[in-house]
CSV table of C-alpha atoms in Angstrom, one decimal:
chain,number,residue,atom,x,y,z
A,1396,UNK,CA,91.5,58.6,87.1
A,1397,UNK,CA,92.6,56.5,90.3
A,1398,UNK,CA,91.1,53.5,89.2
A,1399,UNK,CA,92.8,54.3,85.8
A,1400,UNK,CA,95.7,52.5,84.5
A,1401,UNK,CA,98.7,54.8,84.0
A,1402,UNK,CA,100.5,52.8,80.9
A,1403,UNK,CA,100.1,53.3,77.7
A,1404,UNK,CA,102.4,51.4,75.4
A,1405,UNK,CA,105.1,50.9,77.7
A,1406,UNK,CA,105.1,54.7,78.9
A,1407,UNK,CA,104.3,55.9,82.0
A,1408,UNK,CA,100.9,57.7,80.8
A,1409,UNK,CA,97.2,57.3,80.9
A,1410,UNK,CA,95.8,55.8,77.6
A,1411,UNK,CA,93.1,57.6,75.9
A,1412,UNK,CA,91.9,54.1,75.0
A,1413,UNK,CA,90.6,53.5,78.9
A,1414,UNK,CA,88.7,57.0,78.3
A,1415,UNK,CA,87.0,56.8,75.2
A,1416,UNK,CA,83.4,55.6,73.8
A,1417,UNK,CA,84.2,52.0,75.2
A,1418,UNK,CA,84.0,52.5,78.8
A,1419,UNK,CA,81.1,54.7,79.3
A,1420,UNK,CA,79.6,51.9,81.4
A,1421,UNK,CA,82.6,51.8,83.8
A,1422,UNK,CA,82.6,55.7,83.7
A,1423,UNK,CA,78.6,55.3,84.9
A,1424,UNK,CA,79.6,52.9,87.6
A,1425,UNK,CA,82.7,54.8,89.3
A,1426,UNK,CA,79.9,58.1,88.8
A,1427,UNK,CA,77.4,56.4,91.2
A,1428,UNK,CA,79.8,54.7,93.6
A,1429,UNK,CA,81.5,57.8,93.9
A,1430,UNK,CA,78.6,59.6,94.6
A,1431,UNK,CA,76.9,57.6,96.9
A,1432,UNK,CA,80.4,57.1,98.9
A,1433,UNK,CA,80.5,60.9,99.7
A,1434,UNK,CA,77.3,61.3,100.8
A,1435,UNK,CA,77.7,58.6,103.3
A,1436,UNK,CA,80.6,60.2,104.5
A,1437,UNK,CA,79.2,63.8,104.3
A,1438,UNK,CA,75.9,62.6,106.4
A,1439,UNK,CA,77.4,61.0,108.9
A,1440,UNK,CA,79.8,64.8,109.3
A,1441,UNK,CA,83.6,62.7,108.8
A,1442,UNK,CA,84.1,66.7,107.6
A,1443,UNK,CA,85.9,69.3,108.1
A,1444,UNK,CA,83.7,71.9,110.1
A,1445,UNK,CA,85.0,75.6,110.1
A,1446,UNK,CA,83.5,78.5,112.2
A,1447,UNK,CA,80.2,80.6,110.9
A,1448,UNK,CA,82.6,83.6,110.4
A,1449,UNK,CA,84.4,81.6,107.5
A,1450,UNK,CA,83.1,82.4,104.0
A,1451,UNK,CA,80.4,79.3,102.7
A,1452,UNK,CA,83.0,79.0,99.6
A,1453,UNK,CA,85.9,78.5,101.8
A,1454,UNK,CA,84.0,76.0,104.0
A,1455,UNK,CA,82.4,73.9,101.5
A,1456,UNK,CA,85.9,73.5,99.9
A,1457,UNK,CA,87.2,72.0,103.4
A,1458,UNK,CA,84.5,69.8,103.9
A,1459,UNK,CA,85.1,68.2,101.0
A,1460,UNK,CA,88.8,67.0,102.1
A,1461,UNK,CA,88.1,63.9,104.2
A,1462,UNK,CA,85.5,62.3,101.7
A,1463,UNK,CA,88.3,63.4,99.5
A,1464,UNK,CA,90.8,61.6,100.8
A,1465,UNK,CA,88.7,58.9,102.1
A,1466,UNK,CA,87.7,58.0,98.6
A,1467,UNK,CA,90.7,58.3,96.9
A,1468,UNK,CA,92.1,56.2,99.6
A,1469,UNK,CA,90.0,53.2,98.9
A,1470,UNK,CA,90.1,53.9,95.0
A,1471,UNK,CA,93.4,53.8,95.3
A,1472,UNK,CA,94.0,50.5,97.1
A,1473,UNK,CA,91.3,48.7,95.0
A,1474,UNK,CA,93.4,50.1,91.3
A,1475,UNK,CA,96.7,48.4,93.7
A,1476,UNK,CA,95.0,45.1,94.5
A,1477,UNK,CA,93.6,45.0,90.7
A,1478,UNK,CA,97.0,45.9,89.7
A,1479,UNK,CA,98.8,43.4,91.6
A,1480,UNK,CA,96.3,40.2,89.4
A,1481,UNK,CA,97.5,42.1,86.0
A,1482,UNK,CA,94.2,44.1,85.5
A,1483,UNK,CA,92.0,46.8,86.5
A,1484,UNK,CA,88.8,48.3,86.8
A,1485,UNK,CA,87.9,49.2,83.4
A,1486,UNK,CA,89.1,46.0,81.8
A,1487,UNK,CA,87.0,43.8,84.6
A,1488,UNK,CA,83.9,46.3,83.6
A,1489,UNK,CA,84.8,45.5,80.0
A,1490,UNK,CA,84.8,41.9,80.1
A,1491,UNK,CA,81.8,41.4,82.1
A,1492,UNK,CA,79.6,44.1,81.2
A,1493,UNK,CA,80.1,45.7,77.9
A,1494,UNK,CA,81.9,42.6,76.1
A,1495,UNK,CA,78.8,40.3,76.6
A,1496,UNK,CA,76.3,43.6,75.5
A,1497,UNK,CA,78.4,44.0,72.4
A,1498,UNK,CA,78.4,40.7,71.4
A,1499,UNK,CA,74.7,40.7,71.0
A,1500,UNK,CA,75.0,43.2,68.0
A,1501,UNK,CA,72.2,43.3,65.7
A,1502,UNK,CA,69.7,41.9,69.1
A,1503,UNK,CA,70.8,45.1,70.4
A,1504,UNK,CA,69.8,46.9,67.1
A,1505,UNK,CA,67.0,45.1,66.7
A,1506,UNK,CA,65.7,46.1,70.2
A,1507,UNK,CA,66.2,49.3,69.7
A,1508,UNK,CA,64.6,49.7,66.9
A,1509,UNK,CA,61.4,47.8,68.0
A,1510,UNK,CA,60.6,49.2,71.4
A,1511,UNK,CA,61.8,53.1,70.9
A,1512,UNK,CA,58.4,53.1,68.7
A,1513,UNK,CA,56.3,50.9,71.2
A,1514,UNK,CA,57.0,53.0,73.7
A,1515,UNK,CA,56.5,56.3,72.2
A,1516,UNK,CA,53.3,54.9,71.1
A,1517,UNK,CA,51.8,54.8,75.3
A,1518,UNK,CA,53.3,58.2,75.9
A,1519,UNK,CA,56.8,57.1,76.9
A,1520,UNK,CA,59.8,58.6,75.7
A,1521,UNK,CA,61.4,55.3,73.8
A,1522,UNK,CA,64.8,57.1,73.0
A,1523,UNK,CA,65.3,58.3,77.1
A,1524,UNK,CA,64.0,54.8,78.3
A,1525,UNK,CA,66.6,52.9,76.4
A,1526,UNK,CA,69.1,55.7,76.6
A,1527,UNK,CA,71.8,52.5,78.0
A,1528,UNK,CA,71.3,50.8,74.5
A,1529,UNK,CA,72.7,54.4,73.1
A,1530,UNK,CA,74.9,56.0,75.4
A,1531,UNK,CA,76.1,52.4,76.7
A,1532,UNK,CA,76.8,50.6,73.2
A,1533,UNK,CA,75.7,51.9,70.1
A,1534,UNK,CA,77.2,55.3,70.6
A,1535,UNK,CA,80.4,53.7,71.6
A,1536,UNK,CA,80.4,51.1,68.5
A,1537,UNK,CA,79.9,54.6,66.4
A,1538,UNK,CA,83.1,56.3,68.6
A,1539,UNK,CA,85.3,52.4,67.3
A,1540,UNK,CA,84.0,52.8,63.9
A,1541,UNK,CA,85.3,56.7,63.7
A,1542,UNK,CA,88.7,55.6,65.5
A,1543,UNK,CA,89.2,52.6,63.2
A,1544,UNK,CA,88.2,55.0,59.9
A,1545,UNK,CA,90.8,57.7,61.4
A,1546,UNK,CA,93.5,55.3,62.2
A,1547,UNK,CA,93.6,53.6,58.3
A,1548,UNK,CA,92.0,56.9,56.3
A,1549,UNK,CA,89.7,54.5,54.4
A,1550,UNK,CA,87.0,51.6,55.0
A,1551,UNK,CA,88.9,49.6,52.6
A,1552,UNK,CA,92.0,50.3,53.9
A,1553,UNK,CA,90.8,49.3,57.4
A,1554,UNK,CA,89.1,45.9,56.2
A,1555,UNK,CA,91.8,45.3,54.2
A,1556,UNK,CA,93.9,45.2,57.5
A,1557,UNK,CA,91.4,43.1,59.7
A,1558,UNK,CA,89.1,45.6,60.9
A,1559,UNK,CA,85.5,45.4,61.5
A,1560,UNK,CA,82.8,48.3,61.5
A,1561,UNK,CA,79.9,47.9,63.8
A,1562,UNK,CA,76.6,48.1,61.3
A,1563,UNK,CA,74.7,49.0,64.5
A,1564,UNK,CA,76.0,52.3,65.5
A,1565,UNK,CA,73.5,55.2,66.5
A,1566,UNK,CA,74.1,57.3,63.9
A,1567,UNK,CA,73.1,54.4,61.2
A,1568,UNK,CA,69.6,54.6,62.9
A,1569,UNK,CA,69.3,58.5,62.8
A,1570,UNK,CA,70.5,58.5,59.2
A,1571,UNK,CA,68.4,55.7,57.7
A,1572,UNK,CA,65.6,54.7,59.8
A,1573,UNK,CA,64.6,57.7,61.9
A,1574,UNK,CA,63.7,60.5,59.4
A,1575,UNK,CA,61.7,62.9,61.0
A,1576,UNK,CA,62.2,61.3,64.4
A,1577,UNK,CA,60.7,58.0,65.7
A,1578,UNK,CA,58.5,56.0,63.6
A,1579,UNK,CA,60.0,58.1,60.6
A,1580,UNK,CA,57.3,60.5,61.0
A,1581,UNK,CA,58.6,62.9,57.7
A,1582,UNK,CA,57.2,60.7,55.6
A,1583,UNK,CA,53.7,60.9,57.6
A,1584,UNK,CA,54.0,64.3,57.3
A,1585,UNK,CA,54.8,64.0,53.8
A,1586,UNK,CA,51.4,61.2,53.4
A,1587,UNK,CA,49.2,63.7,55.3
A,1588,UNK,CA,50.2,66.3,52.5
A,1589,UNK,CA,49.4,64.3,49.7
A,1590,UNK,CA,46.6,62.5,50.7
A,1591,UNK,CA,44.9,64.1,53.6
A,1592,UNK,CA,42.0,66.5,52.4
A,1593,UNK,CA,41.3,67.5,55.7
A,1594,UNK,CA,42.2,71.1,57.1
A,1595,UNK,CA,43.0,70.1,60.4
A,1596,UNK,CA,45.3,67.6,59.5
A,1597,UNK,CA,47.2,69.6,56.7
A,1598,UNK,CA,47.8,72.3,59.4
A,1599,UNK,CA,49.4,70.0,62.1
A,1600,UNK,CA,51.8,68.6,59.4
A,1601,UNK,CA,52.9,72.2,58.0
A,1602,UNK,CA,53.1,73.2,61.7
A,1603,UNK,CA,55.2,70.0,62.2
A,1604,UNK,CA,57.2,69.7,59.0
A,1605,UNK,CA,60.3,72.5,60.3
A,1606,UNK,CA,60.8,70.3,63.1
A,1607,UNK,CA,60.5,67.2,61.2
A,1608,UNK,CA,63.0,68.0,58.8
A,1609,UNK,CA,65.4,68.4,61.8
A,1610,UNK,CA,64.8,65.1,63.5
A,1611,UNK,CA,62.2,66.6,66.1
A,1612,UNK,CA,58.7,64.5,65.7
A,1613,UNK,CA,56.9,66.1,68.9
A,1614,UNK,CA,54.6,68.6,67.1
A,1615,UNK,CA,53.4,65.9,64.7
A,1616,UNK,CA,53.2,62.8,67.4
A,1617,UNK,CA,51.2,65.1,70.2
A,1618,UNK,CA,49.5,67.2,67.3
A,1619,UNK,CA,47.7,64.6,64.8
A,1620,UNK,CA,47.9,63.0,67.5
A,1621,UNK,CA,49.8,59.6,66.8
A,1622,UNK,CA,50.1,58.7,70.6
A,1623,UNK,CA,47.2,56.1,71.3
A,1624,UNK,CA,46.0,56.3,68.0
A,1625,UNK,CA,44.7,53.1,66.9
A,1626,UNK,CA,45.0,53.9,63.8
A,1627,UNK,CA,48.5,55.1,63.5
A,1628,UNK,CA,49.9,51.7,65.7
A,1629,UNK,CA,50.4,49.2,63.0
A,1630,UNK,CA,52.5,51.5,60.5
A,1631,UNK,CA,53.8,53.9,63.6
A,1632,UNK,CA,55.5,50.3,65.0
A,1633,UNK,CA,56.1,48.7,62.0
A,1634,UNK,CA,57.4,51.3,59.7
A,1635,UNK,CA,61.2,50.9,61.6
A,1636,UNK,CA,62.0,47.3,61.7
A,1637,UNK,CA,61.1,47.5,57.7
A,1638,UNK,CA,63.6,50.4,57.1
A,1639,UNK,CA,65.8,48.9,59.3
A,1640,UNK,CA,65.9,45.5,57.2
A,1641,UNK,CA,66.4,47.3,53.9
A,1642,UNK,CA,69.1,49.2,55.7
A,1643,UNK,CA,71.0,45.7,57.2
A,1644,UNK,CA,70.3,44.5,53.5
A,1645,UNK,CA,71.8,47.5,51.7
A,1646,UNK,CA,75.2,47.4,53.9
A,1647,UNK,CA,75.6,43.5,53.4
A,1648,UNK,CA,75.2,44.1,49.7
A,1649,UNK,CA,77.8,46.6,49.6
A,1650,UNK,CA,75.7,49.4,48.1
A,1651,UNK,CA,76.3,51.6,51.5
A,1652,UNK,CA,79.7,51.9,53.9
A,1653,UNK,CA,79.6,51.3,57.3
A,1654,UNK,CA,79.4,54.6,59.5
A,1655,UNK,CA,82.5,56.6,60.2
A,1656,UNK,CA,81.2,59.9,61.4
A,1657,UNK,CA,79.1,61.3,63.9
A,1658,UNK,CA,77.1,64.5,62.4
A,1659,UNK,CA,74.7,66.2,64.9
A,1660,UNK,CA,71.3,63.7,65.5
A,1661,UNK,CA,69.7,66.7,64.0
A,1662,UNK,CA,70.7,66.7,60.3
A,1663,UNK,CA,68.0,66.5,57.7
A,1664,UNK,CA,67.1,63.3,56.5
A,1665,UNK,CA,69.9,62.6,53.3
A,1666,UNK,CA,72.5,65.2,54.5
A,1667,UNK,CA,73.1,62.7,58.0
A,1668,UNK,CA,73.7,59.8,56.1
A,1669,UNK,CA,76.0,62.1,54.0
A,1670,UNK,CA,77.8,62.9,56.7
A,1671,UNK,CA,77.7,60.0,58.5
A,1672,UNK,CA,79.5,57.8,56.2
A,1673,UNK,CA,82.3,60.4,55.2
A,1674,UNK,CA,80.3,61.6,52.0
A,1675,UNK,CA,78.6,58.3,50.6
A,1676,UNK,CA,75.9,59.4,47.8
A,1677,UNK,CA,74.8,56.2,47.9
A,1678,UNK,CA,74.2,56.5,51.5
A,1679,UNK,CA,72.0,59.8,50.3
A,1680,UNK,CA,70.0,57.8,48.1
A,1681,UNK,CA,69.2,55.1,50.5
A,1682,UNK,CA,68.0,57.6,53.0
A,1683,UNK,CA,65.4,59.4,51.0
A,1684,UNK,CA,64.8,56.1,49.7
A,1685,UNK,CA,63.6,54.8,53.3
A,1686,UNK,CA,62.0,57.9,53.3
A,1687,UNK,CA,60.0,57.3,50.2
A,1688,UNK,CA,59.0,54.1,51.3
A,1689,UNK,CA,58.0,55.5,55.0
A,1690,UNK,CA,56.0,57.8,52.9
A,1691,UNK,CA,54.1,55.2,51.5
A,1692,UNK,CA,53.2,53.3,54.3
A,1693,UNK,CA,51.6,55.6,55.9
A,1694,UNK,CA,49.2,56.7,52.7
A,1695,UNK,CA,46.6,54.4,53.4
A,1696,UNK,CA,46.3,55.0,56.8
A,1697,UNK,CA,45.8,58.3,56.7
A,1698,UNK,CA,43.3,58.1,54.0
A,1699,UNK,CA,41.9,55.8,56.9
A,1700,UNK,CA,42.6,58.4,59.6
A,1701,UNK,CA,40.9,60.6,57.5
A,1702,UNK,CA,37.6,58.7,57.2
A,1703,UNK,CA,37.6,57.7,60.5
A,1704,UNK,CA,38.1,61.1,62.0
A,1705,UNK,CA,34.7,62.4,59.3
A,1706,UNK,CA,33.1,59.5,60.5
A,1707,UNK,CA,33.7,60.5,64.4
A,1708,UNK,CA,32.6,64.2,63.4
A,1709,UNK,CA,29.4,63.4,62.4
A,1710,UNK,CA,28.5,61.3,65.1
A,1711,UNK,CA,29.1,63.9,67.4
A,1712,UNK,CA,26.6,66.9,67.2
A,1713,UNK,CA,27.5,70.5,68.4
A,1714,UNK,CA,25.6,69.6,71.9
A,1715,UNK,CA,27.4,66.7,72.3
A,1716,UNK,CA,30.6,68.7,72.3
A,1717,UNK,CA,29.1,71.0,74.6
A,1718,UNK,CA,28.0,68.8,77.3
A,1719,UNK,CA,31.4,66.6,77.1
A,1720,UNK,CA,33.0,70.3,78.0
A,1721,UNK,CA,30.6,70.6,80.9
A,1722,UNK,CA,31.9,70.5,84.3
């Protein structure tokens, strides 16, 4: 709040607009600078140290006074200073940071979409390893669109005026391109139940499918397993760039509106693009559309999967099994 600016429209007041989506970066920043501040201070004991006989809760809350004050002191003459060349900390943030980031758009998207998949495929948890594409822009872009939407009451209304929506906003991507979770994993679930004939298989997907239908692909990805399954890699990687162009396609055409809601990442798949776009049916229909079509890619590789795996069964006799499980 220091480094804050306290005007907002002429009033003396701090402007929700410095607080918002937009400068979760800056928010980051001042978090760790803070942070690491007042455990310098605190480690090299600039406290406040009160006798043993003083209660820990009392004690603790006197210790924190001179880091306090010493870093409020120095956020304070840095918001000044800033002050004094007709800016401050957020804006500077803004302009150098999350200005250049945002101006990337779709790369950002595209990124996203790409390497959330790769990763999950080696084990690593895409959507936590790029959690600064989410948290840092696309979650903010979605936080614009909603404000923009809220401000005019209508998309036209708003375009009509000289707004812009941002295509690219996180809840676009749960909505339309990952159903099920990453690598739109319903519709494998879905591909396993039509075409799988194999019992093991069949299990893990009914197993997997109440989770699926909320967003959460972990029984199905560690259960089939698609993690380092050679198999799965080409339509596990590719499946969301392809939904993700009919998506991009689909909003320059016209047939879907821009996001201006944020429903819960956990929606089923048609009722968060819904929601997400203020009640769009079209929006509806293009999700279980992309869901349809995830559905078919997979088919044929787990009519692959399925072979393979009968293949792999055969090869290995009872005694193999048992000696592999020998220590």
């Amino acid at each position: 709040m220091t480094v804050t600016p306290y005007d907002a429209g002429g009033a003396y007041a701090v402007g929700a607009n410095w607080l918002g989506g937009a400068n979760i970066i800056s928010g980051i920043i001042i978090g760790l600078v803070v942070a690491e501040m007042f455990t310098f201070i605190v480690r090299r004991n600039w406290v406040i140290r009160l006798p043993d006989s003083v209660p820990a809760s009392v004690s603790r809350s006197f210790s924190a006074l001179i880091p306090g004050f010493i870093i409020l002191s120095i956020m304070g003459i840095i918001s000044w200073g800033l002050a004094h060349y007709g800016t401050h900390f957020h804006q500077i943030i803004l302009d150098s940071i999350s200005t250049p980031l945002a101006s990337l758009g779709s790369v950002v998207g595209w990124a996203y979409v790409i390497f959330t998949s790769l990763l999950w495929f080696f084990g690593i948890h895409g959507s936590l390893a790029l959690a600064a594409l989410d948290s840092g822009i696309m979650t903010p872009w979605a936080l614009e669109n909603v404000s923009i939407y809220t401000e005019y009451g209508s998309v036209e209304a708003a375009l009509a005026a000289g707004k812009t929506f941002h295509l690219w906003a996180k809840p676009m991507l749960d909505s339309f391109i990952f159903l099920g979770g990453t690598g739109a994993t319903l519709g494998l679930i879905l591909a396993i139940f039509i075409a799988s004939r194999r019992a093991d298989h069949r299990q893990v997907a009914k197993l997997a499918l109440p989770a699926g239908l909320f967003q959460i692909n972990e029984p199905i990805i560690f259960g089939l397993p698609v993690i380092m399954n050679p198999v799965m890699f080409i339509p596990f990687i590719l499946i969301q760039p392809i939904l993700a162009a009919i998506t991009v396609t689909a909003y320059y055409l016209g047939i879907i509106p821009p996001v201006t809601n944020i429903a819960p990442w956990t929606m089923p798949t048609g009722l968060g693009a819904f929601f997400n776009t203020n009640g769009s049916i079209a929006a509806l229909l293009l999700a279980l559309f992309n869901l349809a079509v995830a559905t078919l890619i997979y088919l044929p590789f787990v009519i692959i999967s399925n072979k393979a795996q009968t293949e792999i069964d055969k090869e290995e006799s009872e005694e193999d099994i048992a000696n592999a499980l020998k220590f």
